[in-house]
Amino acid sequence: MSDDAHAKEVTLGRIETEVALLMRLGEATRRGTGTMEHRLLDRAAYVILRHLDQAGPQNVSALAARLNLDGSTVTRQVSALQRDGLIARTPDPADGRGTVISATAAGLQRMAAVRAARTRLYGEMLASWSEADRDTLAELLHRLNEALDARNRRR
């Protein structure tokens, strides 16, 4: 193996390790944070509500496709959110047999509280970082998420 190929392999190995740690530590941080706001929603509910807030109302199939989840998984999560009054179902104007899911005001308020708590937490953790480093991290994470999303869509 050439020195160049070895260096690339080492770098990719470091990336794999750091992403694995990021996922584990991110979840541990969410679970271990003492403030109530962090526990207002589980991860799945937060992701669904964030997506509905950004993309607007949609049917379960579109939601499942966008989140790269099985339709039955999303249906269960949506049912729990509906029981808690965080989403509403209305008839789908494009398909009378289906329903469209939308976030309720209560769902959006709860999601916003979790988002604000997470933003404060990251602000505290990254307080010693320069603005340029925070911007770079945000851009690189965005690019990584785009690459992961594109790969999942090709499957």
PDB file of C-alpha atoms in Angstrom:
ATOM      1  CA  MET A   1       0.000   0.000   0.000  1.00  0.00           C
ATOM      2  CA  SER A   2       1.379   3.402  -0.942  1.00  0.00           C
ATOM      3  CA  ASP A   3       1.951   6.087   1.679  1.00  0.00           C
ATOM      4  CA  ASP A   4      -0.861   8.128   0.117  1.00  0.00           C
ATOM      5  CA  ALA A   5      -3.323   5.221   0.245  1.00  0.00           C
ATOM      6  CA  HIS A   6      -2.306   4.442   3.839  1.00  0.00           C
ATOM      7  CA  ALA A   7      -2.804   8.072   4.892  1.00  0.00           C
ATOM      8  CA  LYS A   8      -6.295   8.097   3.315  1.00  0.00           C
ATOM      9  CA  GLU A   9      -7.184   4.859   5.088  1.00  0.00           C
ATOM     10  CA  VAL A  10      -5.994   6.257   8.428  1.00  0.00           C
ATOM     11  CA  THR A  11      -8.049   9.422   7.913  1.00  0.00           C
ATOM     12  CA  LEU A  12     -11.182   7.457   7.000  1.00  0.00           C
ATOM     13  CA  GLY A  13     -10.658   5.280  10.072  1.00  0.00           C
ATOM     14  CA  ARG A  14     -10.462   8.385  12.250  1.00  0.00           C
ATOM     15  CA  ILE A  15     -13.677   9.712  10.689  1.00  0.00           C
ATOM     16  CA  GLU A  16     -15.467   6.417  11.333  1.00  0.00           C
ATOM     17  CA  THR A  17     -14.341   6.431  14.967  1.00  0.00           C
ATOM     18  CA  GLU A  18     -15.322  10.064  15.528  1.00  0.00           C
ATOM     19  CA  VAL A  19     -18.778   9.613  13.973  1.00  0.00           C
ATOM     20  CA  ALA A  20     -19.401   6.522  16.124  1.00  0.00           C
ATOM     21  CA  LEU A  21     -18.355   8.467  19.217  1.00  0.00           C
ATOM     22  CA  LEU A  22     -20.466  11.467  18.173  1.00  0.00           C
ATOM     23  CA  MET A  23     -23.591   9.325  17.952  1.00  0.00           C
ATOM     24  CA  ARG A  24     -22.947   7.557  21.258  1.00  0.00           C
ATOM     25  CA  LEU A  25     -21.957  10.691  23.171  1.00  0.00           C
ATOM     26  CA  GLY A  26     -24.763  12.745  21.633  1.00  0.00           C
ATOM     27  CA  GLU A  27     -27.370  10.272  22.842  1.00  0.00           C
ATOM     28  CA  ALA A  28     -25.694   9.947  26.256  1.00  0.00           C
ATOM     29  CA  THR A  29     -25.658  13.742  26.565  1.00  0.00           C
ATOM     30  CA  ARG A  30     -29.355  13.954  25.675  1.00  0.00           C
ATOM     31  CA  ARG A  31     -30.258  11.281  28.223  1.00  0.00           C
ATOM     32  CA  GLY A  32     -27.982  12.643  30.917  1.00  0.00           C
ATOM     33  CA  THR A  33     -28.854  16.309  30.690  1.00  0.00           C
ATOM     34  CA  GLY A  34     -30.533  17.418  33.870  1.00  0.00           C
ATOM     35  CA  THR A  35     -32.985  19.936  32.415  1.00  0.00           C
ATOM     36  CA  MET A  36     -36.538  18.882  31.715  1.00  0.00           C
ATOM     37  CA  GLU A  37     -36.614  20.521  28.260  1.00  0.00           C
ATOM     38  CA  HIS A  38     -34.244  17.891  26.899  1.00  0.00           C
ATOM     39  CA  ARG A  39     -36.667  15.132  27.865  1.00  0.00           C
ATOM     40  CA  LEU A  40     -39.874  16.689  26.531  1.00  0.00           C
ATOM     41  CA  LEU A  41     -39.596  14.599  23.353  1.00  0.00           C
ATOM     42  CA  ASP A  42     -37.819  11.403  22.461  1.00  0.00           C
ATOM     43  CA  ARG A  43     -35.449  11.498  19.508  1.00  0.00           C
ATOM     44  CA  ALA A  44     -37.961  10.118  16.985  1.00  0.00           C
ATOM     45  CA  ALA A  45     -40.699  12.560  17.989  1.00  0.00           C
ATOM     46  CA  TYR A  46     -38.266  15.478  17.813  1.00  0.00           C
ATOM     47  CA  VAL A  47     -37.107  14.507  14.313  1.00  0.00           C
ATOM     48  CA  ILE A  48     -40.674  14.076  13.051  1.00  0.00           C
ATOM     49  CA  LEU A  49     -41.822  17.411  14.472  1.00  0.00           C
ATOM     50  CA  ARG A  50     -38.725  19.214  13.146  1.00  0.00           C
ATOM     51  CA  HIS A  51     -39.383  17.798   9.692  1.00  0.00           C
ATOM     52  CA  LEU A  52     -43.086  18.712   9.745  1.00  0.00           C
ATOM     53  CA  ASP A  53     -42.162  22.217  10.895  1.00  0.00           C
ATOM     54  CA  GLN A  54     -39.722  22.619   7.985  1.00  0.00           C
ATOM     55  CA  ALA A  55     -41.556  20.738   5.238  1.00  0.00           C
ATOM     56  CA  GLY A  56     -45.188  21.221   6.221  1.00  0.00           C
ATOM     57  CA  PRO A  57     -48.008  18.670   6.400  1.00  0.00           C
ATOM     58  CA  GLN A  58     -47.580  15.392   4.540  1.00  0.00           C
ATOM     59  CA  ASN A  59     -48.762  11.814   4.454  1.00  0.00           C
ATOM     60  CA  VAL A  60     -47.077   9.045   6.408  1.00  0.00           C
ATOM     61  CA  SER A  61     -45.491   7.543   3.272  1.00  0.00           C
ATOM     62  CA  ALA A  62     -43.780  10.803   2.352  1.00  0.00           C
ATOM     63  CA  LEU A  63     -42.676  11.316   5.941  1.00  0.00           C
ATOM     64  CA  ALA A  64     -41.267   7.787   6.155  1.00  0.00           C
ATOM     65  CA  ALA A  65     -39.438   8.177   2.837  1.00  0.00           C
ATOM     66  CA  ARG A  66     -37.917  11.497   3.834  1.00  0.00           C
ATOM     67  CA  LEU A  67     -36.761  10.180   7.207  1.00  0.00           C
ATOM     68  CA  ASN A  68     -35.529   6.880   5.739  1.00  0.00           C
ATOM     69  CA  LEU A  69     -37.809   4.866   8.001  1.00  0.00           C
ATOM     70  CA  ASP A  70     -40.255   2.034   7.512  1.00  0.00           C
ATOM     71  CA  GLY A  71     -43.855   3.191   7.115  1.00  0.00           C
ATOM     72  CA  SER A  72     -45.076   1.026  10.007  1.00  0.00           C
ATOM     73  CA  THR A  73     -42.428   2.579  12.281  1.00  0.00           C
ATOM     74  CA  VAL A  74     -43.558   6.089  11.382  1.00  0.00           C
ATOM     75  CA  THR A  75     -47.214   5.098  11.795  1.00  0.00           C
ATOM     76  CA  ARG A  76     -46.535   3.932  15.372  1.00  0.00           C
ATOM     77  CA  GLN A  77     -44.593   7.101  16.173  1.00  0.00           C
ATOM     78  CA  VAL A  78     -47.272   9.310  14.626  1.00  0.00           C
ATOM     79  CA  SER A  79     -49.974   7.507  16.624  1.00  0.00           C
ATOM     80  CA  ALA A  80     -48.100   8.216  19.857  1.00  0.00           C
ATOM     81  CA  LEU A  81     -47.632  11.863  18.871  1.00  0.00           C
ATOM     82  CA  GLN A  82     -51.339  12.135  18.068  1.00  0.00           C
ATOM     83  CA  ARG A  83     -52.303  10.627  21.451  1.00  0.00           C
ATOM     84  CA  ASP A  84     -50.147  13.316  23.087  1.00  0.00           C
ATOM     85  CA  GLY A  85     -51.813  16.062  21.012  1.00  0.00           C
ATOM     86  CA  LEU A  86     -48.558  16.937  19.218  1.00  0.00           C
ATOM     87  CA  ILE A  87     -49.710  16.148  15.680  1.00  0.00           C
ATOM     88  CA  ALA A  88     -53.076  16.156  13.910  1.00  0.00           C
ATOM     89  CA  ARG A  89     -54.379  14.010  11.093  1.00  0.00           C
ATOM     90  CA  THR A  90     -56.615  15.443   8.401  1.00  0.00           C
ATOM     91  CA  PRO A  91     -57.990  13.867   5.220  1.00  0.00           C
ATOM     92  CA  ASP A  92     -55.492  13.913   2.347  1.00  0.00           C
ATOM     93  CA  PRO A  93     -56.976  16.134  -0.390  1.00  0.00           C
ATOM     94  CA  ALA A  94     -54.976  14.187  -3.001  1.00  0.00           C
ATOM     95  CA  ASP A  95     -56.163  10.770  -1.767  1.00  0.00           C
ATOM     96  CA  GLY A  96     -59.467  10.545   0.065  1.00  0.00           C
ATOM     97  CA  ARG A  97     -58.438   7.254   1.674  1.00  0.00           C
ATOM     98  CA  GLY A  98     -55.291   8.700   3.261  1.00  0.00           C
ATOM     99  CA  THR A  99     -54.473  11.282   5.870  1.00  0.00           C
ATOM    100  CA  VAL A 100     -52.053  14.161   6.096  1.00  0.00           C
ATOM    101  CA  ILE A 101     -50.000  14.651   9.237  1.00  0.00           C
ATOM    102  CA  SER A 102     -49.280  18.123  10.597  1.00  0.00           C
ATOM    103  CA  ALA A 103     -47.727  19.430  13.786  1.00  0.00           C
ATOM    104  CA  THR A 104     -50.090  21.061  16.270  1.00  0.00           C
ATOM    105  CA  ALA A 105     -49.291  24.289  18.097  1.00  0.00           C
ATOM    106  CA  ALA A 106     -48.494  22.192  21.181  1.00  0.00           C
ATOM    107  CA  GLY A 107     -46.168  19.974  19.137  1.00  0.00           C
ATOM    108  CA  LEU A 108     -44.367  22.972  17.676  1.00  0.00           C
ATOM    109  CA  GLN A 109     -44.027  24.557  21.125  1.00  0.00           C
ATOM    110  CA  ARG A 110     -42.575  21.389  22.616  1.00  0.00           C
ATOM    111  CA  MET A 111     -40.191  20.940  19.671  1.00  0.00           C
ATOM    112  CA  ALA A 112     -39.094  24.586  19.973  1.00  0.00           C
ATOM    113  CA  ALA A 113     -38.397  24.118  23.705  1.00  0.00           C
ATOM    114  CA  VAL A 114     -36.227  21.063  23.005  1.00  0.00           C
ATOM    115  CA  ARG A 115     -34.445  22.864  20.175  1.00  0.00           C
ATOM    116  CA  ALA A 116     -33.744  25.899  22.377  1.00  0.00           C
ATOM    117  CA  ALA A 117     -32.418  23.668  25.167  1.00  0.00           C
ATOM    118  CA  ARG A 118     -30.151  21.831  22.729  1.00  0.00           C
ATOM    119  CA  THR A 119     -28.938  25.101  21.234  1.00  0.00           C
ATOM    120  CA  ARG A 120     -28.070  26.397  24.716  1.00  0.00           C
ATOM    121  CA  LEU A 121     -26.260  23.147  25.512  1.00  0.00           C
ATOM    122  CA  TYR A 122     -24.154  23.334  22.344  1.00  0.00           C
ATOM    123  CA  GLY A 123     -23.517  27.005  23.063  1.00  0.00           C
ATOM    124  CA  GLU A 124     -22.107  26.061  26.466  1.00  0.00           C
ATOM    125  CA  MET A 125     -20.030  23.169  25.120  1.00  0.00           C
ATOM    126  CA  LEU A 126     -18.607  25.217  22.251  1.00  0.00           C
ATOM    127  CA  ALA A 127     -18.209  28.521  24.106  1.00  0.00           C
ATOM    128  CA  SER A 128     -14.411  28.377  23.890  1.00  0.00           C
ATOM    129  CA  TRP A 129     -14.467  27.727  20.132  1.00  0.00           C
ATOM    130  CA  SER A 130     -14.030  30.618  17.740  1.00  0.00           C
ATOM    131  CA  GLU A 131     -16.988  31.700  15.630  1.00  0.00           C
ATOM    132  CA  ALA A 132     -15.057  30.507  12.559  1.00  0.00           C
ATOM    133  CA  ASP A 133     -14.564  27.035  14.091  1.00  0.00           C
ATOM    134  CA  ARG A 134     -18.275  26.795  14.968  1.00  0.00           C
ATOM    135  CA  ASP A 135     -19.190  27.856  11.418  1.00  0.00           C
ATOM    136  CA  THR A 136     -16.785  25.278   9.969  1.00  0.00           C
ATOM    137  CA  LEU A 137     -18.198  22.537  12.190  1.00  0.00           C
ATOM    138  CA  ALA A 138     -21.748  23.439  11.166  1.00  0.00           C
ATOM    139  CA  GLU A 139     -20.839  23.377   7.459  1.00  0.00           C
ATOM    140  CA  LEU A 140     -18.949  20.081   7.670  1.00  0.00           C
ATOM    141  CA  LEU A 141     -21.731  18.398   9.638  1.00  0.00           C
ATOM    142  CA  HIS A 142     -24.221  19.652   7.045  1.00  0.00           C
ATOM    143  CA  ARG A 143     -22.124  18.198   4.236  1.00  0.00           C
ATOM    144  CA  LEU A 144     -21.783  14.880   6.090  1.00  0.00           C
ATOM    145  CA  ASN A 145     -25.548  14.712   6.619  1.00  0.00           C
ATOM    146  CA  GLU A 146     -26.164  15.478   2.946  1.00  0.00           C
ATOM    147  CA  ALA A 147     -23.778  12.682   1.929  1.00  0.00           C
ATOM    148  CA  LEU A 148     -25.437  10.224   4.325  1.00  0.00           C
ATOM    149  CA  ASP A 149     -28.892  11.225   3.105  1.00  0.00           C
ATOM    150  CA  ALA A 150     -27.885  10.877  -0.564  1.00  0.00           C
ATOM    151  CA  ARG A 151     -26.442   7.416   0.102  1.00  0.00           C
ATOM    152  CA  ASN A 152     -29.599   6.286   1.904  1.00  0.00           C
ATOM    153  CA  ARG A 153     -31.782   7.545  -0.957  1.00  0.00           C
ATOM    154  CA  ARG A 154     -29.804   5.474  -3.490  1.00  0.00           C
ATOM    155  CA  ARG A 155     -30.620   2.225  -1.661  1.00  0.00           C
TER     156      ARG A 155
END
